[in-house]
Amino acid sequence: MAYLEGMQDIGSEIMDEVLAARAEFDYAKFSKFDVLKAIEKDELSVRDFGALLSPAAAEFIEDMAQIAQAKTRAKFGNNINIFTPLYISNHCDNHCVYCGFSLHNNIKRAKLDESQLRVELENIKKTNLEEILILTGESQRSSVEYIGKSCKIAREYFKVIGVEIYPLNVDEYAYLHECGVDYVNVYQETYNLEKYKKIHLQGTKRVFPYRFNAQERALMGGMRGVCFAALLGLDDFRKDAFATGLHAHLISQKYPHAEIGLSCPRLRPIINNSRINPRDVHEKELLQVIMAYRLFMPFASITVSTRERAGFRDNAIKIAATKLSAGVSVGIGGHSEKTGDDQFEIDDIRSVDEVCKSVKDSGFYPLMSEYIYV
Amino acid sequence: MKDSFILGDKEFSSRFILGSGKFDPSLIDACIKEANTQIITLALRRVGESRVENILNYIPKNITILPNTSGARNADEAVRIARLSRELGCGDFIKLEVIRDSKYLFPDNNETLKATETLAKEGFVVLAYMYPDLNFARDLVNAGVASVMPLASPIGSNQGLVMKRMIEILVSEIKTPIIVDAGIGRPSQACEAMEMGCAAVMANTAIATSSDIVMMARAFKNAIVAGREGYLAGFGSVKSKASASSPLTGFLRD
């Protein structure tokens, strides 16, 4: 779908390159030899990255784990970043068939006012966290000004603020950066254009290229970091993981100063549709994706969310993951008095203390913040 | 014989500096006890990281903290971090790190020079992380740097002295202490850097990622001492042909 009025077109060339590469990516053609060659390299090419995502790499999952672990420790040491998401509104103007916040899903809607927001922030602060990710549904009922004001208030309590909201123009990202936001998550969901059209049936989210270029606009607006993800299970997960990694890689090349993050969400059940599942993306496939990301981009932070069970997350940090959410609620008011329903079902319901204890018990250091605002 | 080196108004006998990038209390403890470390770098962005953990609590009072400007992407940000460090009571020492490359973490020499010029004028003891380049090192010296810190290879890579020849040139041409910073992965590489005449070696990953941190810290100390003593003793020349220690022509009379 073409850009709508008010959507800034920055004329980036990256989307065409990613989509063309995704279309050509035939993972069935990779052999064991291709995988072994890729594993041995310090600097992986895009083709090597593709090999690690192929079915041929499945039997080398232990070899990949050993190398991923070494690369992760060399770059990040024993530090594991801990944060929590804070949903401030679940109003949404989009109809996305897989999402609990979808316009046509009959759930309880809410939006935090300033006093409710402060109660939430104060309660989260008691857990000793220093990093918070502000999330909204994608609705104009959560205006940029409302989000900015919320972030400014959040900065009174926390050192690090990220946002996961609808895509914005450069000047709007610059405004949020002034409000204290330093990183932006925008997830493309799937990089298959045809599939994208079929599952995004209403709302501005249908404009694929505007969403695709959001990270670049965020960096142009002064943000320090950007995070990428496909929602694994929506479409062919190997192709989507390949496109996600390539998207992040090309942004990293164009903006070398950018701090790159990758997330690996799998589909989860939602209110009124408990049958939604990640299909062929089992834990083994998910770990393969995570490790391929690590080998291709040793410098990128990798988040494993509470969509995954505690046991998986506890072991993923030993291999490649560097960032965990904790004490999570995906509804509105979940840290005080819940007023709005959840976006999806979470699996790991542990508190911040429990997650930190588990991190420490594994010999790691739960890091609350390593940002400095200047 | 006393063999120390001076930075600012301080004298140090240990030539092993611990980087704190992969901060770990056990690493700090091992390096102080086993490697006699007297200087530990500290990323300002890790100070006050949480209300329950404070990295400063793990560093004994007799250790010199070398705050770094990790996170700065340009001279302006580095200068502001340095000033913040001073305000926080971390003193006048500052390790300049200006990095605009999240992948290899290579320093930006141009921005580093700008920041050095400003901070040296403000009385900071500036140790500048730099990409080895002779002309640039001279510029840093003219700007008032206290130490030039060339990378040996990409930070955290354990690749060792990839930039060896360039560092040798710096050591021979620059009178300011040269401290090798980044990429040293083995005690033998630290030893080699000291044999070249570097004033000190900074390491972190090599020890942090070892399976025996305590033993590796001790190995680094011994290697650095051996390399330094070898440098001070002076090496014999290397010849391409054999040179008999008992000459065959020693029987000749005048």
XYZ file of C-alpha atoms in Angstrom:
628
model
C 0.000 0.000 0.000
C 1.320 3.456 -0.947
C 2.312 6.142 1.530
C -0.593 8.089 2.983
C -0.683 11.838 3.453
C 1.615 12.981 6.238
C 3.873 9.926 6.014
C 7.451 10.968 5.341
C 9.241 9.208 2.477
C 13.007 9.322 3.085
C 13.802 7.691 -0.242
C 15.745 4.814 1.280
C 17.027 2.028 -0.958
C 17.222 -0.617 1.773
C 13.708 -2.042 1.454
C 14.107 -2.990 -2.195
C 17.383 -4.751 -1.426
C 15.902 -6.715 1.478
C 12.788 -7.754 -0.403
C 14.782 -8.832 -3.456
C 17.182 -10.857 -1.305
C 14.298 -12.466 0.577
C 12.637 -13.473 -2.688
C 15.871 -15.078 -3.901
C 16.647 -16.787 -0.599
C 16.217 -20.499 -1.267
C 17.279 -22.197 1.940
C 16.756 -25.681 0.523
C 19.827 -25.202 -1.654
C 22.289 -24.942 1.214
C 24.417 -28.001 1.967
C 26.197 -29.171 5.103
C 29.371 -27.871 3.495
C 27.889 -24.365 3.253
C 26.916 -24.512 6.924
C 30.337 -25.734 8.083
C 32.070 -23.055 6.060
C 29.829 -20.381 7.594
C 30.344 -21.635 11.152
C 34.117 -21.436 10.820
C 34.162 -17.796 9.744
C 34.754 -14.786 11.940
C 33.024 -12.459 9.486
C 29.918 -13.955 7.950
C 28.596 -12.900 4.575
C 24.871 -12.564 3.958
C 25.034 -15.918 2.194
C 26.677 -17.506 5.255
C 23.875 -16.096 7.388
C 21.383 -17.733 5.048
C 23.178 -21.061 5.391
C 22.865 -20.915 9.177
C 19.107 -20.420 8.865
C 18.697 -23.382 6.521
C 17.437 -26.863 7.453
C 20.960 -28.119 6.699
C 22.187 -26.273 9.790
C 19.874 -28.183 12.137
C 22.370 -30.982 12.796
C 25.055 -28.420 13.686
C 23.001 -26.707 16.344
C 25.446 -27.690 19.116
C 28.429 -26.403 17.115
C 26.580 -23.154 16.513
C 25.806 -22.895 20.227
C 29.470 -23.227 21.193
C 30.510 -20.454 18.806
C 27.530 -18.245 19.616
C 28.360 -18.535 23.298
C 31.996 -17.539 22.737
C 31.020 -14.578 20.566
C 28.401 -13.420 23.053
C 30.757 -13.607 26.025
C 33.543 -11.857 24.093
C 31.286 -8.955 23.222
C 28.964 -8.693 26.216
C 30.851 -10.445 28.998
C 28.506 -11.841 31.617
C 26.126 -8.878 31.480
C 22.436 -9.474 30.851
C 20.302 -6.355 30.414
C 17.031 -6.429 32.330
C 14.017 -4.270 31.482
C 10.243 -4.307 31.578
C 7.610 -3.180 29.100
C 4.930 -0.726 30.175
C 1.764 -0.636 28.096
C 0.195 2.797 28.437
C -2.670 2.304 25.976
C -4.245 -0.636 24.147
C -6.428 1.356 21.777
C -5.689 0.362 18.197
C -6.886 1.508 14.783
C -5.448 -1.492 12.958
C -7.012 -4.831 12.237
C -4.183 -7.377 12.420
C -5.542 -10.905 12.487
C -2.974 -12.276 14.972
C -3.030 -9.492 17.592
C -5.047 -9.197 20.783
C -5.257 -5.406 20.427
C -6.867 -5.668 16.971
C -9.589 -3.074 16.346
C -12.234 -5.800 15.979
C -11.200 -7.888 18.979
C -13.672 -7.429 21.795
C -11.413 -6.576 24.714
C -11.395 -4.028 27.503
C -9.629 -0.870 26.232
C -7.822 1.667 28.361
C -5.306 4.468 28.298
C -3.346 5.617 31.330
C -3.725 9.208 32.477
C -0.845 10.931 34.229
C -1.768 9.862 37.746
C -2.312 6.248 36.674
C 0.978 6.339 34.776
C 2.857 7.593 37.829
C 1.406 4.820 39.981
C 2.560 2.253 37.417
C 6.026 3.819 37.190
C 6.387 4.005 40.961
C 5.430 0.356 41.343
C 7.890 -0.718 38.645
C 10.584 1.444 40.211
C 10.221 -0.538 43.444
C 11.580 -3.575 41.584
C 14.918 -1.724 41.079
C 14.661 -1.695 37.294
C 16.260 1.214 35.423
C 15.119 0.481 31.882
C 11.585 0.657 30.636
C 9.974 0.130 27.246
C 6.869 2.252 26.651
C 4.296 0.558 24.429
C 0.981 1.577 22.927
C -1.475 0.133 20.510
C -1.326 1.850 17.139
C -3.987 4.494 17.497
C -4.177 8.240 17.130
C -5.893 8.165 20.518
C -2.327 7.838 21.768
C -0.965 10.968 20.104
C 2.746 11.667 19.730
C 2.340 14.415 22.336
C 0.738 11.953 24.771
C 3.525 9.432 24.214
C 6.190 12.151 24.532
C 4.722 13.442 27.766
C 4.542 9.886 29.132
C 8.185 9.305 28.238
C 9.210 12.559 29.895
C 7.473 11.413 33.074
C 9.076 7.975 32.774
C 12.507 9.657 32.572
C 11.894 11.039 36.038
C 11.956 7.463 37.301
C 14.162 5.497 34.903
C 17.547 5.911 33.227
C 16.714 4.228 29.932
C 13.533 4.693 27.919
C 12.643 2.847 24.747
C 9.435 2.946 22.745
C 7.471 0.369 20.816
C 4.735 2.397 19.162
C 3.375 3.110 15.684
C 5.925 4.385 13.106
C 6.646 8.125 13.078
C 8.296 10.758 10.907
C 11.857 11.968 11.574
C 10.781 15.145 13.392
C 8.448 13.157 15.629
C 11.262 10.773 16.565
C 13.449 13.803 17.252
C 10.726 15.118 19.567
C 10.569 11.797 21.441
C 14.367 11.787 21.684
C 14.143 15.203 23.339
C 11.620 13.674 25.736
C 14.280 11.176 26.836
C 13.731 8.245 24.501
C 16.897 6.587 23.284
C 15.839 3.503 21.378
C 12.984 2.446 19.146
C 11.536 -0.989 18.475
C 9.542 -1.447 15.284
C 8.690 -4.965 14.250
C 7.859 -5.665 10.635
C 5.928 -8.836 11.598
C 6.537 -10.452 8.187
C 8.669 -9.339 5.244
C 6.416 -11.221 2.816
C 4.511 -8.399 1.115
C 1.649 -10.589 -0.032
C 1.198 -12.179 3.373
C 1.507 -8.757 4.993
C -1.504 -7.547 2.992
C -3.553 -10.589 3.991
C -3.045 -10.233 7.739
C -3.145 -6.446 8.064
C -6.649 -5.685 6.934
C -7.293 -2.205 8.241
C -5.421 0.855 9.474
C -2.197 2.673 8.672
C -0.126 -0.389 9.517
C -1.068 -1.621 6.042
C 1.522 0.794 4.609
C 4.411 -1.675 4.516
C 7.206 0.676 3.325
C 6.430 3.344 5.921
C 6.794 0.752 8.658
C 9.877 -0.753 7.043
C 11.763 2.542 7.036
C 10.837 3.455 10.624
C 14.194 2.448 12.127
C 16.021 4.608 9.639
C 13.810 7.600 10.403
C 14.359 6.994 14.137
C 18.125 7.127 13.663
C 17.777 10.262 11.547
C 15.800 11.710 14.454
C 18.762 11.152 16.790
C 17.883 7.849 18.429
C 20.836 5.833 19.702
C 19.446 2.376 19.030
C 16.869 0.538 16.960
C 15.476 -2.958 17.244
C 14.192 -5.299 14.533
C 12.013 -8.379 14.529
C 9.681 -10.547 12.536
C 6.859 -12.287 14.347
C 7.996 -15.853 13.820
C 5.227 -18.178 12.739
C 3.257 -15.671 10.690
C 4.946 -16.772 7.469
C 7.998 -18.786 6.425
C 10.139 -18.181 9.516
C 13.448 -18.849 7.772
C 12.776 -16.245 5.111
C 11.497 -13.749 7.668
C 14.481 -14.254 9.959
C 16.763 -13.851 6.945
C 15.045 -10.588 5.978
C 15.136 -9.326 9.570
C 18.859 -9.965 9.858
C 19.579 -8.425 6.471
C 17.447 -5.375 7.305
C 19.406 -4.853 10.534
C 22.713 -5.493 8.762
C 22.055 -2.912 6.035
C 20.959 -0.305 8.572
C 24.113 -1.033 10.559
C 26.241 -0.497 7.461
C 24.513 2.758 6.594
C 24.470 4.022 10.203
C 27.586 2.484 11.817
C 27.022 4.332 15.090
C 23.582 2.777 15.597
C 23.144 0.286 18.391
C 21.401 -2.646 16.788
C 18.950 -4.873 18.612
C 17.122 -7.981 17.477
C 14.130 -9.630 19.024
C 12.739 -13.082 18.320
C 9.015 -13.124 19.163
C 6.955 -16.185 18.269
C 3.195 -16.122 17.800
C 1.208 -16.586 20.994
C -2.481 -17.172 21.772
C -4.626 -14.045 22.303
C -7.913 -13.258 24.040
C -10.757 -14.711 21.941
C -8.359 -16.849 19.906
C -6.454 -19.429 21.929
C -5.613 -21.449 18.796
C -2.939 -19.047 17.536
C 0.443 -20.759 17.732
C 3.878 -20.465 16.151
C 3.273 -23.449 13.852
C 6.587 -24.885 12.679
C 8.786 -22.652 14.855
C 9.588 -24.977 17.720
C 12.177 -24.165 20.349
C 14.934 -25.774 18.306
C 14.107 -23.617 15.287
C 13.804 -20.523 17.477
C 17.237 -21.157 18.964
C 18.663 -21.707 15.487
C 17.367 -18.280 14.468
C 18.774 -16.648 17.600
C 22.181 -18.236 17.056
C 22.241 -17.324 13.367
C 21.598 -13.711 14.392
C 24.457 -13.896 16.888
C 26.980 -15.383 14.465
C 26.019 -12.892 11.742
C 25.924 -9.869 14.077
C 28.066 -10.527 17.161
C 27.631 -6.913 18.278
C 23.793 -6.867 18.302
C 21.768 -7.161 21.470
C 19.280 -10.035 21.322
C 16.081 -10.031 23.355
C 14.060 -13.092 24.274
C 10.692 -12.014 25.612
C 8.289 -13.536 28.131
C 6.462 -15.140 25.228
C 8.961 -17.937 25.882
C 9.049 -20.199 28.921
C 11.442 -19.473 31.761
C 13.591 -22.522 31.033
C 14.173 -21.481 27.452
C 15.080 -17.902 28.389
C 17.392 -19.026 31.208
C 19.346 -21.149 28.750
C 19.215 -18.714 25.825
C 21.260 -16.199 27.839
C 23.981 -18.820 28.250
C 24.308 -19.009 24.470
C 23.314 -15.819 22.673
C 20.568 -13.724 24.247
C 21.688 -10.571 26.059
C 18.451 -8.919 27.116
C 15.487 -10.170 29.138
C 12.210 -8.601 30.122
C 11.030 -9.300 33.660
C 7.998 -8.637 35.842
C 5.959 -8.345 32.675
C 2.348 -7.334 32.203
C 1.070 -6.884 28.659
C -2.184 -5.245 29.698
C -2.954 -1.694 30.822
C -2.438 -0.953 34.513
C -0.897 -4.366 35.072
C 1.540 -3.052 37.681
C -1.208 -1.559 39.863
C -4.885 -1.925 38.955
C -5.556 -3.537 35.605
C -7.908 -1.473 33.424
C -7.176 -2.870 29.938
C -6.760 -6.372 28.534
C -3.576 -8.099 27.388
C -2.028 -8.057 23.914
C -1.138 -11.760 24.045
C -0.551 -14.553 26.539
C 2.843 -14.548 28.203
C 4.616 -17.675 29.420
C 7.349 -16.495 31.785
C 5.485 -14.758 34.599
C 8.444 -14.398 36.974
C 9.019 -11.204 38.920
C 12.075 -8.996 38.412
C 13.660 -10.452 41.554
C 13.070 -14.000 40.358
C 14.545 -13.321 36.927
C 17.564 -11.541 38.437
C 18.146 -14.395 40.869
C 18.011 -16.879 38.029
C 20.460 -14.763 36.002
C 22.860 -14.600 38.955
C 22.490 -18.323 39.686
C 23.678 -18.976 36.141
C 26.819 -16.941 36.788
C 25.681 -13.798 34.989
C 25.259 -10.191 36.040
C 21.778 -8.639 35.771
C 22.549 -5.203 34.380
C 19.916 -2.557 34.977
C 21.442 0.236 32.924
C 24.528 1.146 30.959
C 23.305 4.293 29.291
C 24.550 7.787 29.790
C 22.596 10.795 28.588
C 24.741 13.659 27.386
C 65.807 -0.902 40.659
C 62.597 1.077 40.812
C 60.741 0.989 37.538
C 57.568 2.993 37.500
C 55.642 5.130 35.068
C 53.854 8.401 35.621
C 50.431 9.579 34.522
C 49.407 13.058 35.605
C 50.527 13.453 39.198
C 50.538 9.723 39.969
C 53.220 7.095 39.819
C 52.473 3.464 39.109
C 54.616 0.381 39.545
C 52.132 -2.049 37.993
C 51.973 -1.906 34.232
C 48.825 -3.954 33.935
C 45.629 -1.938 33.604
C 42.289 -3.682 33.875
C 39.533 -2.653 31.515
C 36.046 -2.920 32.973
C 34.035 -3.535 29.826
C 33.008 -7.010 30.915
C 32.613 -5.994 34.515
C 32.575 -8.833 36.958
C 33.381 -8.547 40.679
C 35.453 -11.745 40.604
C 37.506 -10.350 37.699
C 38.288 -7.145 39.582
C 39.212 -9.110 42.698
C 41.500 -11.472 40.775
C 43.278 -8.668 38.944
C 43.949 -6.705 42.113
C 45.133 -9.713 44.122
C 46.880 -11.743 41.441
C 48.031 -9.140 38.920
C 48.742 -6.257 41.311
C 46.562 -4.007 39.179
C 46.662 -0.377 40.320
C 44.461 1.156 37.624
C 40.978 0.013 36.652
C 38.959 1.661 33.932
C 35.354 2.460 34.641
C 32.658 3.282 32.134
C 30.794 6.316 33.426
C 27.637 4.845 31.993
C 27.940 2.001 34.474
C 28.100 4.305 37.502
C 24.799 4.237 39.367
C 23.527 1.508 37.066
C 20.977 0.540 39.679
C 19.989 1.404 43.213
C 21.097 -1.950 44.592
C 24.365 -2.480 42.716
C 27.179 0.038 42.443
C 30.253 -0.858 40.458
C 32.289 1.554 42.587
C 31.671 -0.653 45.617
C 33.762 -3.393 44.005
C 36.821 -1.190 43.509
C 39.008 -0.695 46.600
C 39.891 2.850 47.587
C 43.617 2.399 46.924
C 42.978 1.625 43.244
C 43.123 4.477 40.742
C 39.887 4.667 38.828
C 40.288 5.612 35.197
C 36.840 6.740 34.066
C 36.142 6.297 30.376
C 33.789 8.056 28.009
C 32.301 4.854 26.626
C 29.061 5.718 24.855
C 30.338 9.008 23.420
C 29.808 9.243 19.675
C 31.475 12.601 19.142
C 33.838 15.045 20.848
C 31.027 17.052 22.379
C 29.521 14.003 24.124
C 32.962 12.851 25.309
C 33.697 16.252 26.808
C 30.378 16.286 28.621
C 30.927 12.773 30.008
C 34.411 13.780 31.203
C 33.021 16.821 32.994
C 30.309 14.671 34.545
C 32.982 12.267 35.739
C 34.825 15.103 37.455
C 31.573 16.331 39.051
C 30.937 12.828 40.396
C 34.271 12.963 42.188
C 36.160 10.609 39.890
C 39.070 13.054 39.596
C 40.901 14.440 36.576
C 41.845 11.191 34.884
C 39.830 10.400 31.795
C 40.171 7.697 29.206
C 38.811 9.108 25.988
C 36.754 6.734 23.909
C 34.911 8.298 21.004
C 33.266 5.633 18.922
C 30.892 5.927 15.994
C 31.060 2.304 14.988
C 28.939 -0.177 16.904
C 30.310 -3.201 15.069
C 34.095 -3.020 15.503
C 34.133 -0.225 18.078
C 36.999 1.501 16.292
C 37.833 4.920 17.736
C 37.135 8.057 15.737
C 40.520 9.777 15.673
C 39.263 13.179 14.501
C 36.670 13.495 17.243
C 39.154 12.125 19.794
C 41.591 14.912 18.933
C 38.919 17.597 19.286
C 37.943 16.251 22.706
C 41.592 16.005 23.796
C 42.217 19.647 22.906
C 39.283 20.764 25.043
C 39.868 18.469 28.012
C 43.630 18.967 28.278
C 43.048 22.733 28.485
C 40.600 22.089 31.326
C 43.250 20.220 33.286
C 42.179 16.650 32.605
C 44.764 13.889 32.444
C 43.727 12.521 29.063
C 44.494 8.982 27.958
C 43.279 8.685 24.382
C 42.127 5.427 22.788
C 43.149 5.719 19.143
C 43.626 3.949 15.862
C 47.418 3.662 15.454
C 48.592 6.497 13.233
C 51.831 8.399 13.731
C 50.662 11.817 12.549
C 47.586 11.572 14.685
C 49.631 10.516 17.730
C 51.781 13.610 17.259
C 48.663 15.758 17.102
C 47.462 14.187 20.350
C 50.778 14.939 22.024
C 50.612 18.550 20.819
C 47.085 18.738 22.218
C 48.342 17.711 25.652
C 47.526 14.039 25.937
C 49.013 12.145 28.912
C 49.063 8.787 27.169
C 48.469 7.516 23.664
C 46.476 4.274 23.669
C 46.582 2.508 20.322
C 44.447 -0.534 19.718
C 46.328 -3.760 19.047
C 43.341 -5.289 17.257
C 39.552 -4.947 17.511
C 38.396 -4.617 21.102
C 37.290 -7.871 22.687
C 38.702 -9.904 19.808
C 41.701 -11.526 21.570
C 43.493 -11.303 18.194
C 46.652 -9.836 19.687
C 49.134 -7.465 18.080
C 47.606 -7.150 14.639
C 48.860 -3.524 14.548
C 52.306 -4.436 15.853
C 54.434 -2.544 13.308
C 52.365 0.623 13.672
C 52.670 0.479 17.459
C 56.431 -0.069 17.213
C 56.639 3.124 15.168
C 54.629 5.011 17.785
C 56.894 3.728 20.560
C 60.003 4.844 18.691
C 58.670 8.293 17.738
C 56.395 9.363 20.590
C 57.838 10.223 23.981
C 54.479 10.185 25.764
C 53.696 6.763 27.326
C 52.162 4.329 24.860
C 49.639 2.008 26.472
C 48.299 -0.810 24.323
C 44.563 -0.886 24.626
C 42.255 -3.475 23.056
C 42.721 -6.838 21.428
C 45.412 -8.375 23.653
C 44.276 -11.962 24.109
C 47.191 -13.874 25.622
C 49.902 -13.302 28.192
C 52.501 -13.839 25.442
C 50.982 -10.960 23.466
C 51.091 -8.704 26.520
C 54.706 -9.743 27.012
C 55.490 -8.879 23.400
C 53.872 -5.440 23.745
C 56.054 -4.747 26.762
C 59.157 -6.010 24.952
C 58.389 -3.437 22.250
C 58.690 -0.679 24.841
C 55.056 0.075 25.587
C 54.541 1.679 28.989
C 51.658 -0.573 29.979
C 49.045 -2.975 28.687
C 45.327 -2.853 29.170
C 43.335 -6.070 29.015
C 39.911 -7.292 29.943
C 38.368 -9.865 27.632
C 41.433 -12.119 27.699
C 41.008 -12.593 31.425
C 37.233 -12.240 31.638
C 36.660 -15.029 29.113
C 39.275 -17.379 30.532
C 38.089 -20.530 32.273
C 40.376 -19.720 35.219
C 40.272 -15.979 35.840
C 42.625 -16.080 38.833
C 45.341 -18.033 37.042
C 45.019 -15.931 33.894
C 45.346 -12.705 35.886
C 48.545 -14.067 37.420
C 49.811 -15.136 33.997
C 49.287 -11.612 32.652
C 51.165 -10.092 35.571
C 54.117 -12.414 35.038
C 54.108 -11.878 31.277
C 54.052 -8.084 31.613
C 56.873 -8.130 34.158
C 58.924 -10.472 31.938
C 58.334 -8.334 28.843
C 59.239 -5.144 30.668
C 62.431 -6.629 32.123
C 63.411 -7.983 28.734
C 62.939 -4.526 27.218
C 64.992 -2.868 29.962
C 67.743 -5.497 29.720
C 68.062 -4.958 25.985
C 67.805 -7.644 23.372
C 70.614 -9.138 21.376
C 70.508 -8.474 17.661
C 68.862 -11.003 15.400
C 71.140 -12.323 12.640
C 70.240 -14.357 9.625
C 73.342 -16.558 9.972
C 74.895 -18.447 12.865
C 77.302 -16.476 15.020
C 79.638 -18.683 17.009
C 79.922 -17.803 20.666
C 83.556 -19.114 20.637
C 85.143 -17.579 17.521
C 87.159 -19.867 15.263
C 89.791 -17.165 14.723
C 90.538 -16.634 18.397
C 93.972 -18.335 18.138
C 95.558 -15.623 15.948
C 98.475 -13.533 17.381
C 99.321 -9.905 16.576
